[in-house]
Short mmCIF file of C-alpha atoms in Angstrom, two decimals:
data_model
loop_
_atom_site.label_atom_id
_atom_site.label_comp_id
_atom_site.label_asym_id
_atom_site.label_seq_id
_atom_site.Cartn_x
_atom_site.Cartn_y
_atom_site.Cartn_z
CA MET Y 235 127.50 -134.24 58.00
CA SER Y 236 130.89 -132.74 58.56
CA ILE Y 237 131.44 -130.92 61.62
CA SER Y 238 131.78 -127.46 59.60
CA PHE Y 239 128.24 -127.80 58.15
CA TRP Y 240 126.98 -127.31 61.68
CA TRP Y 241 129.55 -124.22 62.13
CA ILE Y 242 127.58 -122.70 59.38
CA ILE Y 243 123.89 -123.56 60.90
CA GLY Y 244 124.98 -122.02 64.32
CA GLY Y 245 126.47 -118.98 63.07
CA LEU Y 246 123.51 -118.19 60.88
CA ALA Y 247 121.16 -118.82 63.86
CA PHE Y 248 123.50 -116.67 66.14
CA PHE Y 249 123.03 -113.37 63.32
CA ILE Y 250 119.32 -114.04 63.07
CA LEU Y 251 118.77 -114.00 67.04
CA ALA Y 252 121.40 -110.82 66.96
CA VAL Y 253 119.69 -108.69 64.48
CA CYS Y 254 116.30 -109.57 65.98
CA SER Y 255 117.41 -108.53 69.19
CA ARG Y 256 118.74 -104.93 68.05
CA LYS Y 257 115.24 -104.39 66.52
CA GLN Y 258 113.50 -104.98 69.84
CA SER Y 259 115.70 -102.78 71.52
CA LYS Y 260 115.23 -100.02 69.27
CA SER Y 261 111.81 -99.91 69.22
CA ASP Y 262 111.93 -99.76 73.28
CA GLN Y 263 114.36 -97.20 72.95
CA THR Y 264 111.96 -95.39 70.72
CA ARG Y 265 108.49 -95.92 72.61
CA LYS Y 266 110.39 -95.12 75.92
CA GLN Y 267 111.54 -91.84 74.02
CA HIS Y 268 108.02 -91.27 72.79
CA ASN Y 269 106.39 -91.68 76.34
CA GLU Y 270 109.13 -89.65 77.54
CA SER Y 271 107.93 -86.45 75.38
CA LEU Y 272 104.50 -87.14 76.10
CA SER Y 273 104.80 -86.83 79.80
CA SER Y 274 106.64 -83.46 79.66
CA ILE Y 275 103.16 -81.89 77.89
CA LYS Y 276 101.21 -80.12 80.52
CA VAL Y 277 97.62 -80.42 80.10
CA THR Y 278 96.01 -77.26 80.20
CA LYS Y 279 92.34 -76.72 81.03
CA PRO Y 280 90.29 -73.92 78.68
CA LYS Y 281 90.41 -70.79 80.52
CA GLY Y 282 86.73 -69.31 81.33
CA LEU Y 283 85.33 -65.62 80.39
CA SER Y 284 86.53 -63.02 81.81
CA SER Y 285 84.11 -60.77 83.78
CA SER Y 286 83.98 -58.52 80.79
CA GLN Y 287 83.35 -61.14 78.13
CA GLN Y 288 80.47 -62.54 80.55
CA ARG Y 289 78.97 -58.81 80.94
CA GLY Y 290 78.95 -58.82 77.02
CA LEU Y 291 76.81 -62.31 77.09
CA ARG Y 292 73.64 -60.67 78.46
CA SER Y 293 70.54 -62.63 77.16
CA PRO Y 294 67.28 -61.04 76.54
CA ALA Y 295 65.37 -60.83 79.59
CA VAL Y 296 63.06 -64.04 78.53
CA HIS Y 297 66.24 -66.38 78.44
CA GLY Y 298 66.79 -67.16 82.28
CA TRP Y 299 66.45 -63.64 83.81
CA GLU Y 300 64.39 -62.53 86.79
CA VAL Y 301 63.05 -59.49 85.94
CA HIS Y 302 61.25 -57.19 88.52
CA ARG Y 303 59.58 -54.08 87.78
CA PHE Y 304 59.26 -51.78 90.81
CA GLY Y 305 56.12 -49.96 91.83
CA ASP Y 306 56.20 -46.76 93.69
CA ASN Y 307 59.35 -46.33 96.23
CA ALA Y 308 60.39 -42.66 95.70
CA PRO Y 309 60.73 -40.95 98.89
CA VAL Y 310 57.46 -38.72 100.35
CA GLY Y 311 56.96 -35.44 98.34
CA ASP Y 312 56.17 -34.28 95.13
CA TRP Y 313 59.00 -35.54 92.56
CA VAL Y 314 59.55 -35.89 88.99
CA GLN Y 315 62.15 -37.16 86.67
CA TRP Y 316 65.21 -35.45 85.81
CA LYS Y 317 65.83 -34.15 82.13
CA ILE Y 318 68.95 -36.19 81.57
CA GLY Y 319 68.16 -38.49 78.65
CA SER Y 320 65.05 -40.45 79.46
CA GLY Y 321 65.52 -39.59 83.17
CA TRP Y 322 66.44 -43.19 83.96
CA PHE Y 323 70.03 -44.46 84.33
CA GLU Y 324 71.63 -47.96 84.87
CA VAL Y 325 73.21 -48.33 88.18
CA LYS Y 326 76.97 -48.82 87.30
CA GLY Y 327 79.64 -51.13 89.20
CA LEU Y 328 77.01 -54.12 90.36
CA PHE Y 329 79.55 -56.72 89.04
CA HIS Y 330 81.76 -55.47 92.09
CA ARG Y 331 79.20 -56.61 94.29
CA THR Y 332 76.93 -59.30 92.38
CA GLU Y 333 76.30 -61.27 95.43
CA GLU Y 334 75.06 -58.54 97.64
CA ALA Y 335 73.01 -56.91 94.99
CA ARG Y 336 71.37 -60.18 94.26
CA GLU Y 337 70.03 -60.18 97.95
CA PHE Y 338 68.93 -57.08 98.35
CA LEU Y 339 66.78 -56.74 95.05
CA ARG Y 340 65.07 -59.94 96.11
CA LEU Y 341 64.29 -58.59 99.20
CA ALA Y 342 63.54 -55.29 97.52
CA ALA Y 343 60.87 -57.02 95.19
CA ARG Y 344 59.74 -59.38 98.30
CA ALA Y 345 58.89 -56.10 100.28
CA ASP Y 346 57.24 -54.51 97.10
CA ALA Y 347 54.93 -57.77 96.94
CA ARG Y 348 54.15 -57.00 100.33
CA GLY Y 349 53.51 -53.52 100.43
CA GLU Y 350 56.68 -52.61 102.82
CA PRO Y 351 58.96 -49.89 102.15
CA PHE Y 352 62.06 -49.74 100.50
CA GLY Y 353 64.05 -47.79 98.01
CA ALA Y 354 67.11 -46.21 97.55
CA LEU Y 355 69.38 -42.89 98.41
CA LEU Y 356 72.09 -41.28 96.25
CA ASN Y 357 75.47 -40.23 98.31
CA PRO Y 358 77.50 -37.83 96.87
CA GLU Y 359 81.04 -38.81 97.18
CA PRO Y 360 83.15 -35.40 96.66
CA ASP Y 361 86.37 -37.11 97.68
CA ASN Y 362 86.23 -40.01 95.50
CA GLU Y 363 89.82 -39.97 93.83
CA HIS Y 364 88.74 -40.76 90.12
CA ASP Y 365 85.80 -38.58 90.03
CA LYS Y 366 84.60 -35.62 92.00
CA ASN Y 367 80.73 -35.54 91.02
CA ALA Y 368 80.64 -39.63 91.59
CA MET Y 369 77.38 -40.45 93.39
CA GLN Y 370 76.31 -43.69 95.20
CA VAL Y 371 73.11 -45.52 94.79
CA VAL Y 372 72.66 -47.21 97.89
CA GLY Y 373 69.54 -49.44 98.08
CA ILE Y 374 67.31 -49.36 100.96
CA LEU Y 375 64.94 -51.62 103.25
CA GLY Y 376 62.52 -49.46 105.33
CA SER Y 377 61.50 -45.80 105.16
CA HIS Y 378 63.58 -43.11 103.67
CA GLN Y 379 63.32 -41.61 107.14
CA ALA Y 380 64.82 -44.48 108.93
CA PRO Y 381 66.11 -47.46 107.14
CA THR Y 382 66.65 -50.75 108.57
CA SER Y 383 69.03 -51.88 106.10
CA ARG Y 384 71.56 -49.97 103.75
CA VAL Y 385 73.23 -51.80 100.92
CA PHE Y 386 75.41 -50.09 98.63
CA LEU Y 387 74.92 -51.15 95.32
CA GLY Y 388 77.08 -48.82 92.78
CA TYR Y 389 77.41 -45.23 90.93
CA VAL Y 390 75.31 -42.87 88.52
CA PRO Y 391 76.87 -43.02 85.42
CA ALA Y 392 79.60 -40.37 85.27
CA ASN Y 393 78.11 -38.40 82.30
CA VAL Y 394 75.06 -38.28 84.32
CA ALA Y 395 76.48 -37.37 87.82
CA ALA Y 396 78.41 -34.62 85.58
CA LYS Y 397 74.83 -33.10 84.72
CA VAL Y 398 73.60 -33.51 87.94
CA ALA Y 399 76.53 -31.56 89.31
CA GLY Y 400 75.55 -28.90 87.35
CA PHE Y 401 72.36 -28.59 89.35
CA PRO Y 402 71.97 -25.14 91.12
CA ASP Y 403 73.14 -25.75 94.40
CA GLY Y 404 70.31 -26.69 97.07
CA MET Y 405 68.59 -28.51 94.68
CA PRO Y 406 66.89 -31.40 96.27
CA ILE Y 407 67.31 -35.02 94.54
CA ALA Y 408 66.29 -38.53 94.86
CA VAL Y 409 66.39 -41.70 93.50
CA GLU Y 410 63.76 -44.55 92.26
CA LEU Y 411 64.10 -48.47 91.83
CA LYS Y 412 62.40 -49.13 88.32
CA LYS Y 413 63.29 -52.73 87.14
CA SER Y 414 65.87 -55.07 87.76
CA ARG Y 415 67.18 -58.27 85.92
CA ILE Y 416 69.03 -60.79 87.96
CA GLY Y 417 70.96 -63.47 85.66
CA GLU Y 418 73.01 -66.30 86.30
CA VAL Y 419 76.21 -64.00 86.16
CA ASP Y 420 74.91 -60.52 85.80
CA VAL Y 421 72.52 -57.93 87.96
CA ILE Y 422 71.06 -55.07 86.09
CA LEU Y 423 69.25 -52.41 87.87
CA ASN Y 424 67.50 -49.34 86.46
CA CYS Y 425 66.57 -46.25 88.74
CA ALA Y 426 64.83 -42.95 87.97
CA GLY Y 427 66.94 -40.36 88.94
CA LEU Y 428 64.13 -37.49 90.75
CA TRP Y 429 63.65 -33.48 91.57
CA PRO Y 430 60.86 -31.56 92.63
CA PRO Y 431 58.18 -30.26 89.81
CA ALA Y 432 59.17 -26.91 87.64
CA LYS Y 433 56.89 -25.01 89.57
CA GLN Y 434 58.47 -25.88 93.12
CA ARG Y 435 61.97 -25.21 91.37
CA ARG Y 436 60.69 -21.83 90.66
CA GLU Y 437 59.06 -21.15 93.80
CA VAL Y 438 61.89 -21.91 95.68
CA GLY Y 439 64.37 -19.32 93.16
CA LEU Y 440 66.40 -22.40 92.06
CA GLU Y 441 65.06 -22.20 88.77
CA THR Y 442 63.67 -19.29 86.43
CA ALA Y 443 60.92 -19.61 83.90
CA PRO Y 444 61.41 -19.57 80.19
CA PRO Y 445 60.80 -16.37 78.33
CA LYS Y 446 57.38 -16.63 76.85
CA PRO Y 447 57.88 -17.22 73.16
CA PHE Y 448 57.41 -14.06 70.41
CA THR Y 449 53.91 -14.06 68.84
CA LYS Y 450 54.45 -13.10 65.33
CA VAL Y 451 51.36 -10.84 64.05
CA ASP Y 452 51.21 -8.20 61.85
CA GLU Y 453 48.88 -6.50 59.48
CA ASN Y 454 50.30 -8.33 56.71
CA ALA Y 455 49.32 -11.86 59.01
CA LEU Y 456 45.90 -10.44 59.48
CA GLN Y 457 44.83 -10.08 55.96
CA LYS Y 458 45.86 -13.39 55.09
CA LEU Y 459 44.05 -14.37 57.82
CA ASP Y 460 41.06 -12.66 56.51
CA ALA Y 461 41.48 -14.11 53.22
CA LEU Y 462 41.55 -17.47 54.72
CA ILE Y 463 38.18 -16.93 56.39
CA GLU Y 464 36.47 -15.49 52.81
CA ARG Y 465 37.78 -18.50 51.37
CA MET Y 466 35.85 -20.91 53.94
CA ASN Y 467 32.82 -19.05 54.00
CA ALA Y 468 32.64 -19.18 49.84
CA MET Y 469 33.64 -23.02 50.17
CA PRO Y 470 30.37 -25.38 49.67
CA ALA Y 471 30.17 -27.42 52.90
CA LEU Y 472 29.60 -30.99 52.46
CA THR Y 473 27.69 -33.45 54.23
CA VAL Y 474 29.14 -36.47 56.25
CA LYS Y 475 28.03 -38.18 53.23
CA GLN Y 476 29.29 -36.15 50.54
CA ALA Y 477 33.01 -36.19 52.20
CA VAL Y 478 33.01 -39.63 52.09
CA THR Y 479 32.16 -40.01 48.37
CA ARG Y 480 34.53 -37.88 47.69
CA GLN Y 481 37.19 -39.63 49.68
CA LYS Y 482 35.79 -42.93 48.10
CA MET Y 483 36.39 -41.43 44.36
CA ASN Y 484 39.91 -40.26 45.26
CA ARG Y 485 41.27 -43.66 47.06
CA ILE Y 486 43.50 -45.67 45.13
CA ASP Y 487 42.42 -48.78 43.77
CA PHE Y 488 45.24 -50.95 42.87
CA ILE Y 489 43.10 -53.23 40.80
CA GLU Y 490 40.19 -51.13 39.12
CA ASP Y 491 42.67 -48.39 38.93
CA ASP Y 492 44.75 -47.46 35.72
CA GLU Y 493 48.31 -47.00 36.05
CA ALA Y 494 47.63 -43.15 35.00
CA THR Y 495 44.79 -43.25 37.73
CA ILE Y 496 47.38 -44.09 40.38
CA GLN Y 497 49.92 -41.93 39.60
CA ARG Y 498 47.65 -38.85 39.59
CA LYS Y 499 46.08 -40.19 42.92
CA MET Y 500 49.37 -40.83 44.23
CA ALA Y 501 50.61 -37.58 43.53
CA GLU Y 502 47.58 -35.61 44.82
CA LEU Y 503 48.43 -37.44 48.08
CA GLU Y 504 51.56 -36.52 48.34
CA ALA Y 505 50.67 -32.85 47.59
CA ASP Y 506 48.13 -32.97 50.49
CA ARG Y 507 51.07 -33.75 53.28
CA SER Y 508 51.72 -30.37 53.66
CA SER Y 509 55.07 -30.35 52.52
CA SER Y 510 55.85 -26.61 53.70
CA VAL Y 511 56.12 -28.36 57.22
CA LEU Y 512 56.77 -31.69 56.85
CA GLU Y 513 60.06 -31.09 54.83
CA ASP Y 514 61.43 -28.57 57.60
CA PRO Y 515 63.77 -30.23 59.60
CA GLY Y 516 62.75 -27.81 62.46
CA GLY Y 517 59.10 -29.54 62.75
CA ILE Y 518 55.66 -27.75 63.53
CA LYS Y 519 56.22 -26.07 66.95
CA GLN Y 520 58.58 -23.77 65.98
CA TYR Y 521 55.76 -22.03 64.18
CA ASP Y 522 53.16 -22.29 67.10
CA ASN Y 523 53.43 -18.60 67.54
CA ASP Y 524 53.54 -17.70 63.78
CA LEU Y 525 50.01 -16.47 62.49
CA ALA Y 526 51.27 -16.00 58.91
CA LYS Y 527 52.67 -19.72 58.66
CA GLN Y 528 49.69 -21.22 60.43
CA VAL Y 529 47.53 -19.57 58.07
CA GLU Y 530 49.79 -21.16 54.92
CA ILE Y 531 49.70 -24.72 56.36
CA VAL Y 532 45.79 -24.58 56.83
CA ASN Y 533 45.16 -23.19 53.05
CA GLU Y 534 47.29 -26.13 51.95
CA GLY Y 535 44.91 -28.65 53.99
CA LEU Y 536 42.09 -26.88 52.34
CA ASP Y 537 43.53 -27.51 48.96
CA GLY Y 538 43.71 -31.11 50.02
CA TRP Y 539 40.19 -31.18 51.38
CA GLU Y 540 38.77 -29.85 48.17
CA ARG Y 541 41.16 -32.47 45.67
CA SER Y 542 40.66 -35.99 47.70
CA GLY Y 543 37.98 -34.85 50.62
CA MET Y 544 41.25 -35.51 53.17
CA THR Y 545 40.43 -33.62 56.20
CA PRO Y 546 42.83 -31.24 57.34
CA ALA Y 547 44.91 -31.42 60.29
CA PRO Y 548 43.11 -29.65 63.05
CA TYR Y 549 46.23 -29.06 64.68
CA TYR Y 550 47.06 -25.82 62.95
CA SER Y 551 43.57 -24.11 63.03
CA TYR Y 552 43.59 -24.76 66.82
CA ARG Y 553 47.06 -22.76 66.80
CA ILE Y 554 45.37 -20.12 64.78
CA ALA Y 555 42.48 -19.63 67.43
CA VAL Y 556 45.18 -19.45 70.58
CA ILE Y 557 47.17 -16.80 68.69
CA LEU Y 558 44.05 -14.43 68.16
CA SER Y 559 42.81 -15.16 71.56
CA LYS Y 560 46.36 -13.52 72.93
CA GLN Y 561 46.36 -10.62 70.46
CA LYS Y 562 42.74 -10.40 72.01
CA GLU Y 563 41.48 -10.61 68.02
CA VAL Y 564 37.95 -11.44 69.71
CA GLU Y 565 36.20 -10.80 66.52
CA ARG Y 566 38.45 -12.52 64.06
CA GLU Y 567 38.44 -15.48 66.13
CA LYS Y 568 34.97 -16.01 66.08
CA ASP Y 569 34.88 -15.49 62.32
CA PHE Y 570 37.81 -18.16 62.16
CA LEU Y 571 36.27 -20.64 64.45
CA ALA Y 572 32.83 -19.89 62.64
CA ALA Y 573 34.10 -20.83 58.94
CA TRP Y 574 36.17 -23.80 60.08
CA CYS Y 575 33.01 -25.20 61.90
CA ARG Y 576 31.02 -24.98 58.84
CA HIS Y 577 33.20 -27.70 57.26
CA PHE Y 578 34.91 -29.64 59.95
CA SER Y 579 32.19 -29.57 63.04
CA GLU Y 580 30.85 -33.10 61.75
CA VAL Y 581 33.64 -34.63 59.40
CA GLY Y 582 36.51 -34.26 61.44
CA ILE Y 583 37.28 -37.25 63.45
CA GLY Y 584 39.11 -37.04 66.76
CA GLN Y 585 39.47 -35.43 69.67
CA ARG Y 586 41.35 -31.96 68.47
CA TYR Y 587 38.48 -31.48 66.19
CA ALA Y 588 36.01 -31.79 69.36
CA ASP Y 589 37.92 -29.07 70.95
CA LEU Y 590 38.13 -26.68 68.07
CA VAL Y 591 34.02 -27.19 68.29
CA GLU Y 592 34.00 -26.97 71.85
CA ARG Y 593 36.08 -23.56 71.57
CA ALA Y 594 33.63 -21.89 69.08
CA ARG Y 595 30.97 -22.86 71.17
CA LYS Y 596 32.58 -21.05 74.06
CA LYS Y 597 33.32 -17.92 72.00
CA GLY Y 598 29.79 -17.88 70.51
CA ALA Y 599 30.90 -19.21 66.88
CA PHE Y 600 28.99 -21.85 67.13
CA PRO Y 601 25.39 -22.98 68.26
CA VAL Y 602 25.35 -24.86 71.35
CA ALA Y 603 24.27 -28.42 70.54
#
């Protein structure tokens, strides 16, 4: 072979090696750049929930909560709950001192189980820069007079503290631990606000008794009552068996009754609901001392009794007796009770029916058993 042939072979080999070397170099450079870009990315761990988010994830009491319902731990004396909401409130700010609250509440629960004294105190904080009505809740171990340990737990809710600030000067107030719930993250404490019973508050001049309600009795109302008494005296009295038979006849049987009968009975049941009271948004209490209204309601109840054997509610008849007693209408009350007992002394079931019968006996309107 000629020398030129080998020169051609050598040049071709050199070219191939050069190309391969260039590709390797470019690949290494690319890998290096990729590694550098990875090393420049910071790995960030997921953020945990904030305290407010954790407080929003309160589980039901059965899911991981340590629940304790405290026994009596009010101070010595006669106390009743405030008339602020339900009388209970949730202590605010516990999340700022969760560990201290956990420790105290567990010690208080242990003291409760052992019958040892414990409880809480209210500490007004008039110099609080955020709320001049602020009131601390301080947990105590030992007696209220000489506690052996005090732990600041939190605050009375601002809206409740504002209402307490409106109490008359000198009003005694206290607090009682009611229920604690200790979870992995949160602690919840319910307390009851206390003050003296109404009688004591009035005796020391901290409160005045509400005025006695005006009893609406006029001649027209008395005439309506007389007509009601005459109606009951004229109505045939039913035995218990007869009353039950009447109720069965008018009971809706969705299997046996045809559509027309069902609709009729439903209409009668609806009519027996004393709509004049039930549809009134003020409810029954506003008519407690209105004789004419009570007579109207009892008449409606008698309509239902005659239609379907549904026994009239005794509350309104009892109110009639009370109104007549207050007005010194002795004979009218006796006449009314005698007429009412003639129909419902045996068929009426419940304490109020029994109360009316007993009242009639005491007034001499019904024979003693």
